[in-house]
mmCIF file of C-alpha atoms and ligand atoms in Angstrom:
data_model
loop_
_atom_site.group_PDB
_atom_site.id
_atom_site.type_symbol
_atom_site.label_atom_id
_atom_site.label_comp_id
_atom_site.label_asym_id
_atom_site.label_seq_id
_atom_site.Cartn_x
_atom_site.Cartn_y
_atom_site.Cartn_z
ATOM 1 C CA UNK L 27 28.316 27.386 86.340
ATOM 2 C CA UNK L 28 27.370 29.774 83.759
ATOM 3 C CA UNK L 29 27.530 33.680 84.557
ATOM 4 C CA UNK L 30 23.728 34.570 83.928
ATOM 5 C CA UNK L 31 24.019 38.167 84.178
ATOM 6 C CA UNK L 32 26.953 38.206 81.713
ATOM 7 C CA UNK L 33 25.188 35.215 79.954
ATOM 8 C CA UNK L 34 21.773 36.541 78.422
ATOM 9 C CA UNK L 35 22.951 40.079 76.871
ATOM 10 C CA UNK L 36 25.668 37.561 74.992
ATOM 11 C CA UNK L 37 22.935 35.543 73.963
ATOM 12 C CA UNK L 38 20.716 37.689 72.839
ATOM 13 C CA UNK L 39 23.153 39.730 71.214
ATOM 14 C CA UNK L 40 24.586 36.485 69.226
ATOM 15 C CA UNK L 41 21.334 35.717 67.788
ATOM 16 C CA UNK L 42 20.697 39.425 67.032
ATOM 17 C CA UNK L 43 24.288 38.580 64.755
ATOM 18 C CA UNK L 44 23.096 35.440 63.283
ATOM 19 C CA UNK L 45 19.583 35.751 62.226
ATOM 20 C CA UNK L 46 19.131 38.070 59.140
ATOM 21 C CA UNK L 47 15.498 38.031 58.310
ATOM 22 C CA UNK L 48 12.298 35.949 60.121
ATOM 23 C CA UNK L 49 12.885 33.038 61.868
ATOM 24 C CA UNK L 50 10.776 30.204 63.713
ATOM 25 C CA UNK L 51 11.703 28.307 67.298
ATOM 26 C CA UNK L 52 10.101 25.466 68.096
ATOM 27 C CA UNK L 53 8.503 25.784 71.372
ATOM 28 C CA UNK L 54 7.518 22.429 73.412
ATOM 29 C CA UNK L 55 6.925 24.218 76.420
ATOM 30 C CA UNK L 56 9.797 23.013 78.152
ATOM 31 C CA UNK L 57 12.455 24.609 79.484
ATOM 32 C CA UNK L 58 15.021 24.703 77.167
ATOM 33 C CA UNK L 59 12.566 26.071 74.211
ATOM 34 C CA UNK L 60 10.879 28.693 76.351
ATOM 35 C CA UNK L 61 14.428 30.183 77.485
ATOM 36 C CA UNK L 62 15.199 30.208 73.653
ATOM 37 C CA UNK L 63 12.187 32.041 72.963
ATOM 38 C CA UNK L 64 12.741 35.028 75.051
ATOM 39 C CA UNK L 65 15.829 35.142 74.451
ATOM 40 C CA UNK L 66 15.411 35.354 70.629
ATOM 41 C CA UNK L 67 12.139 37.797 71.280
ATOM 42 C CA UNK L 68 14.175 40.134 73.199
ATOM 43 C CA UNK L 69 16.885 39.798 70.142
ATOM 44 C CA UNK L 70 14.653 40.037 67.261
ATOM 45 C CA UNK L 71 11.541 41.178 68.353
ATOM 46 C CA UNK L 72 8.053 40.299 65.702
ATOM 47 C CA UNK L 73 10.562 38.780 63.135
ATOM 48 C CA UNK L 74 9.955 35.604 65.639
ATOM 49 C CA UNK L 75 7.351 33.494 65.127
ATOM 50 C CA UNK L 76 7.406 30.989 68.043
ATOM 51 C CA UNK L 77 5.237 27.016 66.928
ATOM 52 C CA UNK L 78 4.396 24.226 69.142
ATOM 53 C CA UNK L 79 3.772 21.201 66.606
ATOM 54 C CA UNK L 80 0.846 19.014 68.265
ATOM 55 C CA UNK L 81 2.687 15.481 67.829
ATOM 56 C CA UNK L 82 -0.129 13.449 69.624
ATOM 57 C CA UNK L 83 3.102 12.483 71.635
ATOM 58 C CA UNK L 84 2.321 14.947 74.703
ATOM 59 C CA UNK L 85 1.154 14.881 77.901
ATOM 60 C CA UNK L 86 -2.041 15.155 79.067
ATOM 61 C CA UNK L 87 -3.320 18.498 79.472
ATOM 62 C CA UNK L 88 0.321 20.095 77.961
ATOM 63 C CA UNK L 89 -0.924 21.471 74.521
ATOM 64 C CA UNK L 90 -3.844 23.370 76.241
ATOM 65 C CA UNK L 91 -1.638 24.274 79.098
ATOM 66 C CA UNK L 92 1.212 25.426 76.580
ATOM 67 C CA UNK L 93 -1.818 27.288 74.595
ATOM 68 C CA UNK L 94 -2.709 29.240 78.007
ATOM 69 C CA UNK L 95 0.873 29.918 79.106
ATOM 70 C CA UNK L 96 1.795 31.681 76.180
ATOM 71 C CA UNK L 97 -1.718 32.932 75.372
ATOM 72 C CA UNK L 98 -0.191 36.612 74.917
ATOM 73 C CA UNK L 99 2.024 35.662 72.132
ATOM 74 C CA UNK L 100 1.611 35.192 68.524
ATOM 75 C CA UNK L 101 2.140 31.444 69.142
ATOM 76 C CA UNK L 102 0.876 29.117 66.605
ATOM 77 C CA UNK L 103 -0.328 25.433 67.074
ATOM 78 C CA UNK L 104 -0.455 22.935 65.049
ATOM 79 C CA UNK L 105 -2.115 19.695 64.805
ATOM 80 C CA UNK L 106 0.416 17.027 62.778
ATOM 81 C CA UNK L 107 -1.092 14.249 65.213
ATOM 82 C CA UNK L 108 -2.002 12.535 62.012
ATOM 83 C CA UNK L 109 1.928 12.762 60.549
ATOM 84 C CA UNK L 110 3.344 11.877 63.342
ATOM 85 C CA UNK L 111 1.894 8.748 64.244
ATOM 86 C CA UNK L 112 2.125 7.446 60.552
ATOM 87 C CA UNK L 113 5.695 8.254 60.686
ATOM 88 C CA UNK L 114 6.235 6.339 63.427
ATOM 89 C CA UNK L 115 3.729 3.091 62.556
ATOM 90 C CA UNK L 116 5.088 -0.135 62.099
ATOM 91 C CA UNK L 117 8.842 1.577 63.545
ATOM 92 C CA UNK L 118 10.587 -0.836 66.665
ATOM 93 C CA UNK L 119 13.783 0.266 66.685
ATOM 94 C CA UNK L 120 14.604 3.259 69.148
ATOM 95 C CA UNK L 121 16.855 5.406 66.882
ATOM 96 C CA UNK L 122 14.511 4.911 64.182
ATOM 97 C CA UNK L 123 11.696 6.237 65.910
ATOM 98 C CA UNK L 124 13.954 9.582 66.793
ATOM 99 C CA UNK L 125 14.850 9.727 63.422
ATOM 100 C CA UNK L 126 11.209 9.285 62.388
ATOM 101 C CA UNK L 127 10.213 12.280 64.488
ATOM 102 C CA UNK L 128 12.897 14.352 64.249
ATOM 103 C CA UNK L 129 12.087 13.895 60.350
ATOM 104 C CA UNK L 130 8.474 14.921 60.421
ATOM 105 C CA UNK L 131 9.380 17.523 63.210
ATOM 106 C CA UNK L 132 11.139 19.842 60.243
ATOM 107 C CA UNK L 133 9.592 18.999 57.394
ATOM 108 C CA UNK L 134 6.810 20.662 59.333
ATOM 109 C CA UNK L 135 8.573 23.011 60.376
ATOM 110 C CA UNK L 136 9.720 23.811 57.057
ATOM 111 C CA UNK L 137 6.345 24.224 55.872
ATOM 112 C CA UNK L 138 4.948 26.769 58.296
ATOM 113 C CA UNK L 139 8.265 28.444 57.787
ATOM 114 C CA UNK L 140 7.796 28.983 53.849
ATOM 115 C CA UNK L 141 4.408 30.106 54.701
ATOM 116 C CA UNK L 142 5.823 32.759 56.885
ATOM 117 C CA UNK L 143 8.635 33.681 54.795
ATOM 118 C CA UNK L 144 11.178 32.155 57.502
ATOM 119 C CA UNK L 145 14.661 31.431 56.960
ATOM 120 C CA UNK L 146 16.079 30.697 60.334
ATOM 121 C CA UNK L 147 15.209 27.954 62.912
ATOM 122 C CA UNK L 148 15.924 28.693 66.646
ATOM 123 C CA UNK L 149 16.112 25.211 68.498
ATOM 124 C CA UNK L 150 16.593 24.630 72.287
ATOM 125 C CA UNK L 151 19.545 22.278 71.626
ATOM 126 C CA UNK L 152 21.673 22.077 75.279
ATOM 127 C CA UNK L 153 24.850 20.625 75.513
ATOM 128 C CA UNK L 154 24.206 17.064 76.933
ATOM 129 C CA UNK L 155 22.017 16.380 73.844
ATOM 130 C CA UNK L 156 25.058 16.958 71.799
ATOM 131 C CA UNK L 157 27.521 14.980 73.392
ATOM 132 C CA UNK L 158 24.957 12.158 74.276
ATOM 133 C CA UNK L 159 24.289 12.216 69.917
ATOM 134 C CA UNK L 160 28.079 12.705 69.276
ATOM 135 C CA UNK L 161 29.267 10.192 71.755
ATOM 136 C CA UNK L 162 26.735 7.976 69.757
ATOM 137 C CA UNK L 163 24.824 7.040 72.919
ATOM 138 C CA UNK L 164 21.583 8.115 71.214
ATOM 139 C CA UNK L 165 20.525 10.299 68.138
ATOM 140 C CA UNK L 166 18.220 13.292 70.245
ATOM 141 C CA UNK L 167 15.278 14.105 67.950
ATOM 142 C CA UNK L 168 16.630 17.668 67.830
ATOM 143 C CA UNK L 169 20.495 16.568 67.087
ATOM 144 C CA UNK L 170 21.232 13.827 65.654
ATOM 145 C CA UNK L 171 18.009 12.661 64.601
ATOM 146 C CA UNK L 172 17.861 15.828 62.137
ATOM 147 C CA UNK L 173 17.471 15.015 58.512
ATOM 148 C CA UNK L 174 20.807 16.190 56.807
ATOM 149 C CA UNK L 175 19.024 17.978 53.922
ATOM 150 C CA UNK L 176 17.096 20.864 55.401
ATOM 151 C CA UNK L 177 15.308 23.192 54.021
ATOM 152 C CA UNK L 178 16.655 26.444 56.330
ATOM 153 C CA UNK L 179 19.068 28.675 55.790
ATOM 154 C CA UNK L 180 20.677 28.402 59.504
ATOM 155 C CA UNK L 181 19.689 26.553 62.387
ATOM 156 C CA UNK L 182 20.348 28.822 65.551
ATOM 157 C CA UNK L 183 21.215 27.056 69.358
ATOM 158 C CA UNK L 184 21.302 29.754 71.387
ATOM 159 C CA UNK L 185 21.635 27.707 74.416
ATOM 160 C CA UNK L 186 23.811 24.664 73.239
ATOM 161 C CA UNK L 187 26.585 25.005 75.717
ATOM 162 C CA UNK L 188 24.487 25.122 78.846
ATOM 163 C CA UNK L 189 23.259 22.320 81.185
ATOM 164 C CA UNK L 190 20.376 21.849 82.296
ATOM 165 C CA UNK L 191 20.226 23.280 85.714
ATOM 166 C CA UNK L 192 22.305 26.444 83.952
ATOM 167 C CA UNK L 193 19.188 26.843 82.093
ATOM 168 C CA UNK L 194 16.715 26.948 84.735
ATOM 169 C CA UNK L 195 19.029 29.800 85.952
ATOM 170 C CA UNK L 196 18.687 31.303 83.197
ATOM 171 C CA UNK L 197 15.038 30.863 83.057
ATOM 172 C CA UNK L 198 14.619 32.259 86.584
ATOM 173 C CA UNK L 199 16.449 35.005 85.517
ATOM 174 C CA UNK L 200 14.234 35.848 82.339
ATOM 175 C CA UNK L 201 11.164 35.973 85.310
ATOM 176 C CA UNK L 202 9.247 32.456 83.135
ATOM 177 C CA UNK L 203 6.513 31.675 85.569
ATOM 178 C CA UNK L 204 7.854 28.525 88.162
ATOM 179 C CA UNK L 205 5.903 26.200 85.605
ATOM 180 C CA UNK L 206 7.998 26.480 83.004
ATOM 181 C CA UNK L 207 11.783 27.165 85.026
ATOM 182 C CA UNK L 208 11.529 24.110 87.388
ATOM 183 C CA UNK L 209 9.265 21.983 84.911
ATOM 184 C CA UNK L 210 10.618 18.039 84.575
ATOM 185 C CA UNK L 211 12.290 17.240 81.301
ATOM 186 C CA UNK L 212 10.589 15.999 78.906
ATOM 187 C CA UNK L 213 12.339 13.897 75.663
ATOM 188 C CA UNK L 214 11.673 15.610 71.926
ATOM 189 C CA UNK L 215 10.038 12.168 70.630
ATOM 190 C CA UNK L 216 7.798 12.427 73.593
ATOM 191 C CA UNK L 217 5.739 9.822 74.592
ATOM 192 C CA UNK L 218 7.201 7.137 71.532
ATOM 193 C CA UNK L 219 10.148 6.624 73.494
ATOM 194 C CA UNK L 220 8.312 5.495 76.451
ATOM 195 C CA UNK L 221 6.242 2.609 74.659
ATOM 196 C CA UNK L 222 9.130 0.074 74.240
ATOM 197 C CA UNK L 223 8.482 -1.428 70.207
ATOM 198 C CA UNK L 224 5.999 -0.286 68.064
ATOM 199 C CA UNK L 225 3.886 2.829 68.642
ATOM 200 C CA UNK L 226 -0.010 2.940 68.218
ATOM 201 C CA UNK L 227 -2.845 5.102 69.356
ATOM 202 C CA UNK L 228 -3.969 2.782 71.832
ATOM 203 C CA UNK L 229 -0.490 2.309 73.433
ATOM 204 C CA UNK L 230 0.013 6.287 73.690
ATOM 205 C CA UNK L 231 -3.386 6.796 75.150
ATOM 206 C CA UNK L 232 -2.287 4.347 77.774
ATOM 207 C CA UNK L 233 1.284 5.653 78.737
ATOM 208 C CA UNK L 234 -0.304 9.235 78.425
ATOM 209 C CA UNK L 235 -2.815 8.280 80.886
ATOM 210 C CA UNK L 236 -0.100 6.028 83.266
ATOM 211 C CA UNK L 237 2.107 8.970 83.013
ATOM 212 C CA UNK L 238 -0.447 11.489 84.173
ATOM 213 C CA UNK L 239 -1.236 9.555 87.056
ATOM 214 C CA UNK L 240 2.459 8.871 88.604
ATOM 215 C CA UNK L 241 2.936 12.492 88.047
ATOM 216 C CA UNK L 242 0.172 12.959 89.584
ATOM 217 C CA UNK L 243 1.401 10.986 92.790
ATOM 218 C CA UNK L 244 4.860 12.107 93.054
ATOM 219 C CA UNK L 245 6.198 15.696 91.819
ATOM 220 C CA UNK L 246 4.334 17.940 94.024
ATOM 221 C CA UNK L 247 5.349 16.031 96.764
ATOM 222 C CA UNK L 248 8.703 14.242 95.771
ATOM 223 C CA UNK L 249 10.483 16.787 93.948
ATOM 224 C CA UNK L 250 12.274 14.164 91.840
ATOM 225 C CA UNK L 251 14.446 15.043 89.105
ATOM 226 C CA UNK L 252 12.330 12.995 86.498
ATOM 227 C CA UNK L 253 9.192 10.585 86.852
ATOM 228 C CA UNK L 254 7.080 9.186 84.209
ATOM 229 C CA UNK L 255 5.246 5.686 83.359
ATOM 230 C CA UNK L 256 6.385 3.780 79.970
ATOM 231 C CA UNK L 257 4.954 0.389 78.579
ATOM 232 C CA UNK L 258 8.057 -1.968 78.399
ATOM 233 C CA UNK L 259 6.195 -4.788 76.853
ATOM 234 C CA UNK L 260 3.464 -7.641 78.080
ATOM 235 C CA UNK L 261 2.711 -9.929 80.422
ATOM 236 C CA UNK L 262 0.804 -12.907 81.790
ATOM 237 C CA UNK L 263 -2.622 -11.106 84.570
ATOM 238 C CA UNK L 264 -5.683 -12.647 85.919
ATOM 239 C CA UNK L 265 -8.520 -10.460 85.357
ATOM 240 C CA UNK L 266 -11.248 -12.406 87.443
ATOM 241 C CA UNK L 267 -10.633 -16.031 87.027
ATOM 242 C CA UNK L 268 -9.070 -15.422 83.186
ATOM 243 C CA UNK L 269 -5.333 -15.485 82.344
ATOM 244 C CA UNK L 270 -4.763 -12.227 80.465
ATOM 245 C CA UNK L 271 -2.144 -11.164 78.208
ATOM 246 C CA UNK L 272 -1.920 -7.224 79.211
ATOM 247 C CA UNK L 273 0.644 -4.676 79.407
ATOM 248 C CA UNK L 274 3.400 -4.165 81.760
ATOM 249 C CA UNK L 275 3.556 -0.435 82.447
ATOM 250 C CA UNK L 276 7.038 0.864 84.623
ATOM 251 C CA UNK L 277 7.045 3.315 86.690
ATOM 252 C CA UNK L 278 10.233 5.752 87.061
ATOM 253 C CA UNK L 279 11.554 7.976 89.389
ATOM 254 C CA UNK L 280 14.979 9.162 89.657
ATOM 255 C CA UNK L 281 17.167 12.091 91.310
ATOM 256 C CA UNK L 282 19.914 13.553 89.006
ATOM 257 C CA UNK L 283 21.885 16.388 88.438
ATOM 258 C CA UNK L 284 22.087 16.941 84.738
ATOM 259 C CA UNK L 285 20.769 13.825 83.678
ATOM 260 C CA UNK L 286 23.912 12.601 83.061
ATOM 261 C CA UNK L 287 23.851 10.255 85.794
ATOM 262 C CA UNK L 288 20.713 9.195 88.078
ATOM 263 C CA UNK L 289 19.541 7.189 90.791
ATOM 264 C CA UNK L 290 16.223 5.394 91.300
ATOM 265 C CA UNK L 291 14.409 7.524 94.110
ATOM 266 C CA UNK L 292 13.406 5.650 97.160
ATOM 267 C CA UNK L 293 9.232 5.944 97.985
ATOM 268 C CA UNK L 294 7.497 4.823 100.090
ATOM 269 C CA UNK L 295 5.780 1.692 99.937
ATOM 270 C CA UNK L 296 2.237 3.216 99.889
ATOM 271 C CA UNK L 297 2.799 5.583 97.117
ATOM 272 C CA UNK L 298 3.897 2.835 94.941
ATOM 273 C CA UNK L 299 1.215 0.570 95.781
ATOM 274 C CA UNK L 300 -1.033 3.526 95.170
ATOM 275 C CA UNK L 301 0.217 4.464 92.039
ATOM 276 C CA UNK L 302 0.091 0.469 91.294
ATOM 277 C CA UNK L 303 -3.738 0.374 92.493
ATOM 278 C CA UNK L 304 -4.800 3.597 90.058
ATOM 279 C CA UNK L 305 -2.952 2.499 87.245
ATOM 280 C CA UNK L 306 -4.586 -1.181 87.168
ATOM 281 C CA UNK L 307 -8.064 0.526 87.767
ATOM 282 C CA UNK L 308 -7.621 3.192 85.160
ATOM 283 C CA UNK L 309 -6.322 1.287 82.298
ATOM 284 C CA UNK L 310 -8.073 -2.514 82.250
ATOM 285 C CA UNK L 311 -5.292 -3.642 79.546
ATOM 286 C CA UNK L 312 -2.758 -3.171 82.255
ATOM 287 C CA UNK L 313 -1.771 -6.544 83.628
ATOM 288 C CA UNK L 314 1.559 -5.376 85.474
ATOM 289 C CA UNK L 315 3.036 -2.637 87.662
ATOM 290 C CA UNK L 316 7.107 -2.424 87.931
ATOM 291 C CA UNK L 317 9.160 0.187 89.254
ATOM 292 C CA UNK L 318 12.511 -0.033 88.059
ATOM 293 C CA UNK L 319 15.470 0.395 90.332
ATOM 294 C CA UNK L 320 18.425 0.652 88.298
ATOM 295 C CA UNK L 321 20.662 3.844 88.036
ATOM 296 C CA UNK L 322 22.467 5.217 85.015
ATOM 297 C CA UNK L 323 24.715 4.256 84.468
ATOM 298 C CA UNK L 324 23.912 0.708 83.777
ATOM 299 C CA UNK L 325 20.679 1.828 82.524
ATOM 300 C CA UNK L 326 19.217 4.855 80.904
ATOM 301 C CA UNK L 327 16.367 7.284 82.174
ATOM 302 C CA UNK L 328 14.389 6.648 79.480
ATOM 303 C CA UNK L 329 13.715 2.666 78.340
ATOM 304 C CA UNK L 330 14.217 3.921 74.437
HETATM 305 P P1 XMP O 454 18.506 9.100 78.993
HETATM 306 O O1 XMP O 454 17.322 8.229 78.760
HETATM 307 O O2 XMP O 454 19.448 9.130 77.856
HETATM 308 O O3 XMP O 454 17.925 10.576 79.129
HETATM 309 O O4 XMP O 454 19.219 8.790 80.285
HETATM 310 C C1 XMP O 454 18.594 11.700 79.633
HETATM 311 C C2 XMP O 454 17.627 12.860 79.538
HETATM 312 O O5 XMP O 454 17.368 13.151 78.165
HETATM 313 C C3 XMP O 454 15.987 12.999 77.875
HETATM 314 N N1 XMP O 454 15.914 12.396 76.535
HETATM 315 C C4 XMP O 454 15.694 13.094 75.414
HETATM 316 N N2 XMP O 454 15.449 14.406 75.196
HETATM 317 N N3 XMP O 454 15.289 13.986 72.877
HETATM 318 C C5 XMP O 454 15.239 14.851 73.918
HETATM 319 O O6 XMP O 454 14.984 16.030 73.695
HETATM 320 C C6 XMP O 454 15.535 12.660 73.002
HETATM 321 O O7 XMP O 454 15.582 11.909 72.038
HETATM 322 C C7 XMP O 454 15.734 12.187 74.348
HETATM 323 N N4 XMP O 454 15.989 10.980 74.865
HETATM 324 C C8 XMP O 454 16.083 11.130 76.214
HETATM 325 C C9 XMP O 454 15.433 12.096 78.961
HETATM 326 O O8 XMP O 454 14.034 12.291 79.131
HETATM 327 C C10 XMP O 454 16.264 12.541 80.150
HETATM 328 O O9 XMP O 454 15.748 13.742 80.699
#
């Protein structure tokens, strides 16, 4: 476990050495980026200019929650819903679509950061990202999945060696609210990587909504390590005496320690069949509820 006390001045100190002139981070709101924020605030002060790119591949409620959380900052937001989504259209292939938004992702970047006159990009990299896009297991949006001409001077990962749990330490440490220190990961492609094939507006509307509601049902009272909805494809329903064709939306929970490894979480049988019963009433294109059981390994958290 990392030594936070002896951690942070190191950090901050580090990026104080690397990072010459302005610089950018990209802040999702997560974790990871929100640590890296401070961090490189306390290290180079107004010469920071923290972004959170609206990707249309968020949560519900997290780009107004994000703008209200870090209201008292010169935060800038910006809406590339547009970008993102034609970036992505007509993309099936997993990898691609990381690729496709870690693209778009900098050369947006890049553009807000030649309007401000920034060299530097501070990213919230941590280390199972890179050995998960070294190992070749997948490219992360913010590793692997980088274009390999950028338009930056240096890219800065102040936090690239820590796990997970070492940065909610961290976090806790820097006094970010609970919100942010114990929030649930969330991937970089967001919501793309949890619509198995081909992404549209309809189908991210739909897994936005599913994923609000088992969120809704199960962190505050769960606690589990990660939980989220994500349409894996269709399948044959009956709405009234009609044979449908609708979605099939899983839902996921799983315990974990870095994310390295997980297990499916055991609920009870009335949660599920509640979470079953709002989904199918919210979202009349739903013809199927699943909740998948496997651990990783065999399987991923994520079904992309
Ligand atoms: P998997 O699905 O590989 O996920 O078991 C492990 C953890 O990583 C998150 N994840 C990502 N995070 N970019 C990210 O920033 C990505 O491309 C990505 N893919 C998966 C996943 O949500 C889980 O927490």
């Amino acid at each position: 476990m990392v030594k936070v006390d002896k951690f942070i001045p190191k950090a901050i100190e580090r990026i104080s050495q690397q990072v010459h002139g302005r610089a950018i981070i990209a802040l999702s709101g997560g974790v990871d980026s929100s640590v890296c924020a401070i961090l490189a605030h306390r290290a180079i002060g107004d010469r920071l200019t923290p972004i959170y790119i609206d990707t249309g591949l968020m949560r519900k409620g997290e780009t107004e929650r994000i703008e209200q959380i870090f209201s008292d900052t010169n935060l800038q937001v910006i809406d590339a819903k547009d970008r993102f989504l034609g970036a992505l259209a007509g993309i099936v292939d997993p990898e691609e679509k990381r690729k496709a938004v870690g693209e778009t992702f900098i050369r947006v970047f890049e553009e807000e950061a030649r309007l401000l006159g920034a060299e530097y990009l501070i990213q919230g990299t941590i280390y199972p990202d890179r050995i998960e896009s070294e190992g070749g297991i997948k490219s992360h949006h913010n590793v692997g999945g980088l274009p390999s001409v950028m338009d930056f001077r240096s890219i800065v990962e102040p936090i690239e060696d820590l796990y997970k749990d070492e940065v909610r330490e961290v976090a806790r440490a820097l006094d970010l609210p609970r919100e942010i220190s114990e929030r649930m990961p969330f991937p970089g492609p967001g919501l793309s990587v949890r619509i198995v094939g081909q992404v549209t507006e309809e189908l991210v509307d739909i897994v936005r909504e599913a994923n609000a509601i088992v969120e809704e049902e199960l962190v505050e009272r769960f606690h589990p390590w990660q939980t989220f909805a994500a349409i894996i494809g269709k399948g044959t329903g009956v709405k009234g005496d009609v044979r449908v064709h609708g979605w099939i939306v899983a839902v996921r929970a799983v315990g974990s320690r870095d994310g390295m490894t997980a297990e499916a979480m055991e609920l009870p049988w009335d949660v599920l069949n509640r979470i079953e019963s709002r989904i199918s009433a919210a979202l009349p294109t739903v013809a199927r509820v699943v909740y998948d059981l496997t651990p990783k390994p065999p399987a991923t958290i994520e079904f992309e």
